[in-house]
Amino acid sequence: MRDPLLDPAAIKAALAQLEGWALAADGCAITRDFAFADFRAAFAFMTESALAAEKLDHHPEWTNVYSRVSVRLTTHDSGGLTERDLSLARLMDKAARARN
């Protein structure tokens, strides 16, 4: 079963509560760039985030270059933003705070 898509008002309200996250230009995802002290901290963040994503059965689109991690969250099988994206964003924020 597909997760229900969030309506524009719900997306706007959620973004007001998620520091650093922005709506992608296509309106189908949220994005954020994370910066860490070094590669080790960035990789630790990615490891913790990957384990959280697996528990949610949700997987980010992301890239890592040294101390930076760029993330794009969308629920592919639903075709846009769902509560699962917001849940993973919150978990990623928590993981990032633990390393900054």
Short mmCIF file of N, CA, C and O in Angstrom, two decimals:
data_model
loop_
_atom_site.label_atom_id
_atom_site.label_comp_id
_atom_site.label_asym_id
_atom_site.label_seq_id
_atom_site.Cartn_x
_atom_site.Cartn_y
_atom_site.Cartn_z
N MET A 1 0.83 -1.18 0.00
CA MET A 1 0.00 0.00 0.00
C MET A 1 0.88 1.25 0.00
O MET A 1 1.84 1.33 0.75
N ARG A 2 0.54 2.19 -0.83
CA ARG A 2 1.28 3.43 -0.92
C ARG A 2 0.96 4.35 0.25
O ARG A 2 -0.18 4.42 0.70
N ASP A 3 1.97 5.09 0.69
CA ASP A 3 1.75 6.11 1.70
C ASP A 3 1.00 7.27 1.06
O ASP A 3 1.28 7.62 -0.10
N PRO A 4 0.08 7.91 1.78
CA PRO A 4 -0.62 9.06 1.20
C PRO A 4 0.31 10.26 1.05
O PRO A 4 1.17 10.50 1.90
N LEU A 5 0.16 10.98 -0.05
CA LEU A 5 0.94 12.18 -0.28
C LEU A 5 0.50 13.29 0.67
O LEU A 5 -0.68 13.40 1.01
N LEU A 6 1.45 14.12 1.06
CA LEU A 6 1.14 15.28 1.88
C LEU A 6 0.61 16.39 0.99
O LEU A 6 1.09 16.59 -0.12
N ASP A 7 -0.37 17.13 1.50
CA ASP A 7 -0.87 18.27 0.72
C ASP A 7 0.06 19.47 0.94
O ASP A 7 0.89 19.47 1.87
N PRO A 8 -0.03 20.49 0.09
CA PRO A 8 0.88 21.64 0.19
C PRO A 8 0.89 22.31 1.56
O PRO A 8 1.95 22.71 2.05
N ALA A 9 -0.26 22.40 2.22
CA ALA A 9 -0.30 23.03 3.55
C ALA A 9 0.47 22.19 4.57
O ALA A 9 1.18 22.74 5.42
N ALA A 10 0.35 20.88 4.49
CA ALA A 10 1.07 20.00 5.41
C ALA A 10 2.57 20.07 5.17
O ALA A 10 3.36 20.05 6.12
N ILE A 11 2.97 20.17 3.92
CA ILE A 11 4.40 20.29 3.59
C ILE A 11 4.94 21.61 4.14
O ILE A 11 6.00 21.63 4.77
N LYS A 12 4.22 22.69 3.94
CA LYS A 12 4.65 24.00 4.44
C LYS A 12 4.78 23.99 5.96
O LYS A 12 5.77 24.47 6.52
N ALA A 13 3.81 23.41 6.65
CA ALA A 13 3.84 23.34 8.11
C ALA A 13 5.03 22.49 8.58
O ALA A 13 5.71 22.84 9.54
N ALA A 14 5.27 21.38 7.90
CA ALA A 14 6.39 20.51 8.29
C ALA A 14 7.72 21.20 8.08
O ALA A 14 8.61 21.12 8.95
N LEU A 15 7.88 21.89 6.97
CA LEU A 15 9.15 22.57 6.70
C LEU A 15 9.42 23.67 7.72
O LEU A 15 10.58 23.96 8.03
N ALA A 16 8.37 24.28 8.26
CA ALA A 16 8.54 25.29 9.29
C ALA A 16 9.13 24.69 10.57
O ALA A 16 9.76 25.40 11.36
N GLN A 17 8.95 23.38 10.74
CA GLN A 17 9.46 22.68 11.92
C GLN A 17 10.79 21.97 11.68
O GLN A 17 11.40 21.47 12.62
N LEU A 18 11.23 21.90 10.43
CA LEU A 18 12.46 21.19 10.08
C LEU A 18 13.52 22.21 9.66
O LEU A 18 13.49 22.73 8.55
N GLU A 19 14.44 22.48 10.53
CA GLU A 19 15.48 23.47 10.25
C GLU A 19 16.42 22.98 9.16
O GLU A 19 16.93 21.86 9.21
N GLY A 20 16.62 23.83 8.16
CA GLY A 20 17.58 23.53 7.11
C GLY A 20 17.03 22.76 5.92
O GLY A 20 17.70 22.63 4.91
N TRP A 21 15.83 22.23 6.02
CA TRP A 21 15.24 21.48 4.93
C TRP A 21 14.47 22.43 4.02
O TRP A 21 13.88 23.40 4.47
N ALA A 22 14.47 22.13 2.72
CA ALA A 22 13.77 22.96 1.74
C ALA A 22 13.02 22.05 0.76
O ALA A 22 13.42 20.91 0.52
N LEU A 23 11.97 22.60 0.20
CA LEU A 23 11.22 21.88 -0.83
C LEU A 23 12.01 21.93 -2.13
O LEU A 23 12.48 22.98 -2.55
N ALA A 24 12.19 20.78 -2.75
CA ALA A 24 12.91 20.71 -4.03
C ALA A 24 12.11 21.46 -5.10
O ALA A 24 10.89 21.62 -4.99
N ALA A 25 12.79 21.88 -6.13
CA ALA A 25 12.17 22.65 -7.21
C ALA A 25 10.99 21.91 -7.84
O ALA A 25 10.01 22.53 -8.24
N ASP A 26 11.07 20.58 -7.89
CA ASP A 26 9.98 19.81 -8.50
C ASP A 26 8.79 19.61 -7.56
O ASP A 26 7.76 19.07 -7.95
N GLY A 27 8.93 20.02 -6.29
CA GLY A 27 7.85 19.89 -5.32
C GLY A 27 7.61 18.47 -4.83
O GLY A 27 6.68 18.24 -4.06
N CYS A 28 8.44 17.54 -5.25
CA CYS A 28 8.24 16.12 -4.92
C CYS A 28 9.20 15.60 -3.86
O CYS A 28 9.18 14.40 -3.55
N ALA A 29 10.04 16.47 -3.31
CA ALA A 29 11.05 16.02 -2.36
C ALA A 29 11.45 17.18 -1.45
O ALA A 29 11.17 18.34 -1.76
N ILE A 30 12.10 16.82 -0.34
CA ILE A 30 12.75 17.83 0.50
C ILE A 30 14.24 17.56 0.46
O ILE A 30 14.68 16.41 0.29
N THR A 31 15.03 18.62 0.60
CA THR A 31 16.48 18.50 0.50
C THR A 31 17.15 19.22 1.65
O THR A 31 16.60 20.17 2.23
N ARG A 32 18.35 18.77 1.95
CA ARG A 32 19.18 19.44 2.95
C ARG A 32 20.63 19.05 2.72
O ARG A 32 20.93 17.91 2.36
N ASP A 33 21.50 20.02 2.97
CA ASP A 33 22.94 19.77 2.96
C ASP A 33 23.43 19.81 4.40
O ASP A 33 23.14 20.76 5.15
N PHE A 34 24.14 18.77 4.80
CA PHE A 34 24.73 18.69 6.14
C PHE A 34 26.23 18.87 6.03
O PHE A 34 26.85 18.39 5.07
N ALA A 35 26.82 19.54 7.02
CA ALA A 35 28.27 19.73 7.08
C ALA A 35 28.77 19.23 8.43
O ALA A 35 28.16 19.50 9.47
N PHE A 36 29.88 18.51 8.39
CA PHE A 36 30.46 17.93 9.60
C PHE A 36 31.93 18.33 9.70
O PHE A 36 32.50 18.90 8.76
N ALA A 37 32.55 18.02 10.80
CA ALA A 37 33.93 18.40 11.02
C ALA A 37 34.90 17.69 10.08
O ALA A 37 35.91 18.25 9.68
N ASP A 38 34.56 16.45 9.73
CA ASP A 38 35.47 15.67 8.89
C ASP A 38 34.70 14.49 8.28
O ASP A 38 33.51 14.32 8.52
N PHE A 39 35.43 13.70 7.50
CA PHE A 39 34.81 12.56 6.83
C PHE A 39 34.28 11.54 7.83
O PHE A 39 33.21 10.96 7.64
N ARG A 40 35.01 11.32 8.90
CA ARG A 40 34.60 10.34 9.89
C ARG A 40 33.23 10.68 10.47
O ARG A 40 32.36 9.82 10.60
N ALA A 41 33.02 11.94 10.81
CA ALA A 41 31.73 12.38 11.36
C ALA A 41 30.63 12.27 10.31
O ALA A 41 29.51 11.85 10.61
N ALA A 42 30.94 12.63 9.07
CA ALA A 42 29.95 12.52 7.99
C ALA A 42 29.56 11.06 7.77
O ALA A 42 28.38 10.75 7.62
N PHE A 43 30.54 10.18 7.78
CA PHE A 43 30.25 8.77 7.55
C PHE A 43 29.48 8.17 8.71
O PHE A 43 28.58 7.34 8.52
N ALA A 44 29.79 8.58 9.94
CA ALA A 44 29.04 8.11 11.11
C ALA A 44 27.58 8.55 11.01
O ALA A 44 26.66 7.77 11.30
N PHE A 45 27.35 9.79 10.56
CA PHE A 45 26.00 10.28 10.33
C PHE A 45 25.28 9.43 9.29
O PHE A 45 24.13 9.03 9.48
N MET A 46 25.96 9.13 8.21
CA MET A 46 25.35 8.33 7.15
C MET A 46 25.04 6.92 7.65
O MET A 46 23.99 6.36 7.31
N THR A 47 25.91 6.35 8.44
CA THR A 47 25.68 5.01 8.98
C THR A 47 24.45 4.99 9.87
O THR A 47 23.56 4.14 9.72
N GLU A 48 24.37 5.94 10.80
CA GLU A 48 23.20 6.01 11.68
C GLU A 48 21.92 6.26 10.89
O GLU A 48 20.88 5.65 11.14
N SER A 49 22.00 7.16 9.91
CA SER A 49 20.84 7.47 9.08
C SER A 49 20.42 6.27 8.24
O SER A 49 19.21 6.03 8.06
N ALA A 50 21.38 5.51 7.74
CA ALA A 50 21.06 4.33 6.94
C ALA A 50 20.32 3.29 7.78
O ALA A 50 19.36 2.67 7.31
N LEU A 51 20.74 3.10 9.01
CA LEU A 51 20.07 2.14 9.89
C LEU A 51 18.64 2.60 10.20
O LEU A 51 17.71 1.79 10.21
N ALA A 52 18.47 3.90 10.44
CA ALA A 52 17.13 4.45 10.69
C ALA A 52 16.25 4.30 9.44
O ALA A 52 15.07 3.94 9.53
N ALA A 53 16.83 4.58 8.28
CA ALA A 53 16.08 4.46 7.02
C ALA A 53 15.62 3.03 6.79
O ALA A 53 14.48 2.79 6.37
N GLU A 54 16.49 2.09 7.08
CA GLU A 54 16.14 0.69 6.88
C GLU A 54 14.96 0.29 7.77
O GLU A 54 14.06 -0.42 7.34
N LYS A 55 14.96 0.78 9.01
CA LYS A 55 13.85 0.48 9.92
C LYS A 55 12.54 1.05 9.40
O LYS A 55 11.47 0.49 9.62
N LEU A 56 12.62 2.20 8.71
CA LEU A 56 11.42 2.83 8.14
C LEU A 56 11.06 2.25 6.78
O LEU A 56 10.05 2.64 6.19
N ASP A 57 11.91 1.37 6.25
CA ASP A 57 11.77 0.88 4.88
C ASP A 57 11.70 2.05 3.91
O ASP A 57 10.84 2.15 3.05
N HIS A 58 12.64 2.97 4.12
CA HIS A 58 12.69 4.20 3.32
C HIS A 58 14.16 4.55 3.12
O HIS A 58 14.94 4.50 4.06
N HIS A 59 14.52 4.93 1.92
CA HIS A 59 15.93 5.09 1.63
C HIS A 59 16.20 6.42 0.94
O HIS A 59 15.55 6.75 -0.05
N PRO A 60 17.14 7.18 1.48
CA PRO A 60 17.41 8.51 0.94
C PRO A 60 18.20 8.46 -0.36
O PRO A 60 18.92 7.49 -0.63
N GLU A 61 18.08 9.51 -1.11
CA GLU A 61 19.00 9.79 -2.21
C GLU A 61 20.02 10.72 -1.57
O GLU A 61 19.66 11.75 -1.02
N TRP A 62 21.29 10.34 -1.62
CA TRP A 62 22.28 11.20 -0.99
C TRP A 62 23.64 11.06 -1.64
O TRP A 62 23.92 10.09 -2.34
N THR A 63 24.46 12.08 -1.41
CA THR A 63 25.85 12.07 -1.86
C THR A 63 26.71 12.54 -0.70
O THR A 63 26.28 13.30 0.16
N ASN A 64 27.95 12.07 -0.72
CA ASN A 64 28.91 12.45 0.31
C ASN A 64 30.22 12.84 -0.35
O ASN A 64 30.73 12.10 -1.19
N VAL A 65 30.71 13.99 0.00
CA VAL A 65 32.05 14.42 -0.39
C VAL A 65 32.72 14.93 0.87
O VAL A 65 32.28 15.94 1.46
N TYR A 66 33.72 14.21 1.31
CA TYR A 66 34.48 14.47 2.53
C TYR A 66 33.56 14.73 3.72
O TYR A 66 32.96 13.81 4.24
N SER A 67 33.41 15.99 4.14
CA SER A 67 32.65 16.29 5.35
C SER A 67 31.22 16.75 5.08
O SER A 67 30.50 17.15 5.98
N ARG A 68 30.79 16.67 3.83
CA ARG A 68 29.46 17.16 3.46
C ARG A 68 28.59 16.00 2.96
O ARG A 68 29.05 15.13 2.23
N VAL A 69 27.32 16.07 3.35
CA VAL A 69 26.34 15.07 2.90
C VAL A 69 25.12 15.83 2.39
O VAL A 69 24.54 16.64 3.12
N SER A 70 24.76 15.61 1.14
CA SER A 70 23.58 16.22 0.55
C SER A 70 22.49 15.16 0.45
O SER A 70 22.74 14.06 -0.04
N VAL A 71 21.29 15.51 0.91
CA VAL A 71 20.20 14.54 1.02
C VAL A 71 18.97 15.04 0.26
O VAL A 71 18.65 16.23 0.30
N ARG A 72 18.31 14.12 -0.39
CA ARG A 72 17.01 14.37 -1.03
C ARG A 72 16.08 13.24 -0.58
O ARG A 72 16.41 12.06 -0.74
N LEU A 73 14.94 13.60 0.01
CA LEU A 73 13.98 12.62 0.49
C LEU A 73 12.68 12.73 -0.29
O LEU A 73 12.11 13.82 -0.41
N THR A 74 12.24 11.62 -0.82
CA THR A 74 10.95 11.49 -1.49
C THR A 74 10.52 10.04 -1.36
O THR A 74 11.36 9.15 -1.22
N THR A 75 9.23 9.81 -1.37
CA THR A 75 8.73 8.44 -1.31
C THR A 75 8.41 8.02 -2.74
O THR A 75 7.38 8.39 -3.30
N HIS A 76 9.33 7.28 -3.35
CA HIS A 76 9.24 6.94 -4.77
C HIS A 76 7.94 6.22 -5.13
O HIS A 76 7.30 6.55 -6.13
N ASP A 77 7.56 5.23 -4.32
CA ASP A 77 6.37 4.46 -4.70
C ASP A 77 5.07 5.25 -4.54
O ASP A 77 4.04 4.84 -5.06
N SER A 78 5.12 6.38 -3.85
CA SER A 78 3.95 7.25 -3.74
C SER A 78 4.01 8.43 -4.71
O SER A 78 3.03 9.13 -4.91
N GLY A 79 5.18 8.67 -5.26
CA GLY A 79 5.33 9.75 -6.23
C GLY A 79 5.45 11.14 -5.63
O GLY A 79 5.12 12.13 -6.29
N GLY A 80 5.95 11.22 -4.41
CA GLY A 80 6.12 12.54 -3.80
C GLY A 80 6.37 12.44 -2.32
O GLY A 80 6.84 11.43 -1.81
N LEU A 81 6.04 13.51 -1.62
CA LEU A 81 6.32 13.61 -0.18
C LEU A 81 5.24 12.95 0.66
O LEU A 81 4.05 13.16 0.45
N THR A 82 5.72 12.17 1.63
CA THR A 82 4.81 11.52 2.58
C THR A 82 5.36 11.70 3.99
O THR A 82 6.48 12.20 4.19
N GLU A 83 4.60 11.25 4.95
CA GLU A 83 5.03 11.33 6.35
C GLU A 83 6.32 10.55 6.56
O GLU A 83 7.12 10.89 7.43
N ARG A 84 6.57 9.53 5.77
CA ARG A 84 7.81 8.76 5.91
C ARG A 84 9.04 9.63 5.65
O ARG A 84 10.07 9.48 6.30
N ASP A 85 8.92 10.55 4.69
CA ASP A 85 10.03 11.47 4.42
C ASP A 85 10.29 12.37 5.62
O ASP A 85 11.44 12.60 6.00
N LEU A 86 9.22 12.87 6.22
CA LEU A 86 9.37 13.75 7.38
C LEU A 86 9.96 12.99 8.56
O LEU A 86 10.81 13.52 9.28
N SER A 87 9.54 11.76 8.76
CA SER A 87 10.09 10.94 9.84
C SER A 87 11.59 10.74 9.67
O SER A 87 12.36 10.89 10.62
N LEU A 88 12.01 10.43 8.46
CA LEU A 88 13.43 10.22 8.22
C LEU A 88 14.19 11.54 8.36
O LEU A 88 15.30 11.56 8.91
N ALA A 89 13.62 12.63 7.92
CA ALA A 89 14.27 13.94 8.08
C ALA A 89 14.51 14.23 9.56
O ALA A 89 15.61 14.68 9.94
N ARG A 90 13.53 13.97 10.39
CA ARG A 90 13.69 14.21 11.83
C ARG A 90 14.79 13.32 12.42
O ARG A 90 15.60 13.78 13.24
N LEU A 91 14.83 12.08 12.01
CA LEU A 91 15.87 11.18 12.50
C LEU A 91 17.26 11.62 12.02
O LEU A 91 18.25 11.53 12.76
N MET A 92 17.34 12.10 10.79
CA MET A 92 18.62 12.58 10.27
C MET A 92 19.06 13.84 11.02
O MET A 92 20.25 13.99 11.32
N ASP A 93 18.13 14.71 11.32
CA ASP A 93 18.47 15.91 12.09
C ASP A 93 19.03 15.52 13.46
O ASP A 93 20.02 16.10 13.92
N LYS A 94 18.41 14.56 14.10
CA LYS A 94 18.89 14.09 15.41
C LYS A 94 20.30 13.50 15.29
O LYS A 94 21.16 13.78 16.12
N ALA A 95 20.53 12.71 14.26
CA ALA A 95 21.85 12.13 14.05
C ALA A 95 22.89 13.21 13.79
O ALA A 95 24.03 13.11 14.26
N ALA A 96 22.52 14.24 13.06
CA ALA A 96 23.45 15.33 12.76
C ALA A 96 23.77 16.12 14.03
O ALA A 96 24.94 16.47 14.26
N ARG A 97 22.76 16.40 14.84
CA ARG A 97 23.00 17.16 16.08
C ARG A 97 23.98 16.42 16.99
O ARG A 97 24.77 17.05 17.70
N ALA A 98 23.93 15.11 16.99
CA ALA A 98 24.83 14.31 17.83
C ALA A 98 26.29 14.43 17.38
O ALA A 98 27.19 14.09 18.14
N ARG A 99 26.51 14.93 16.17
CA ARG A 99 27.88 15.02 15.64
C ARG A 99 28.36 16.45 15.45
O ARG A 99 29.44 16.68 14.96
N ASN A 100 27.56 17.41 15.79
CA ASN A 100 27.96 18.82 15.65
C ASN A 100 27.99 19.51 16.98
O ASN A 100 27.48 19.11 17.94
#
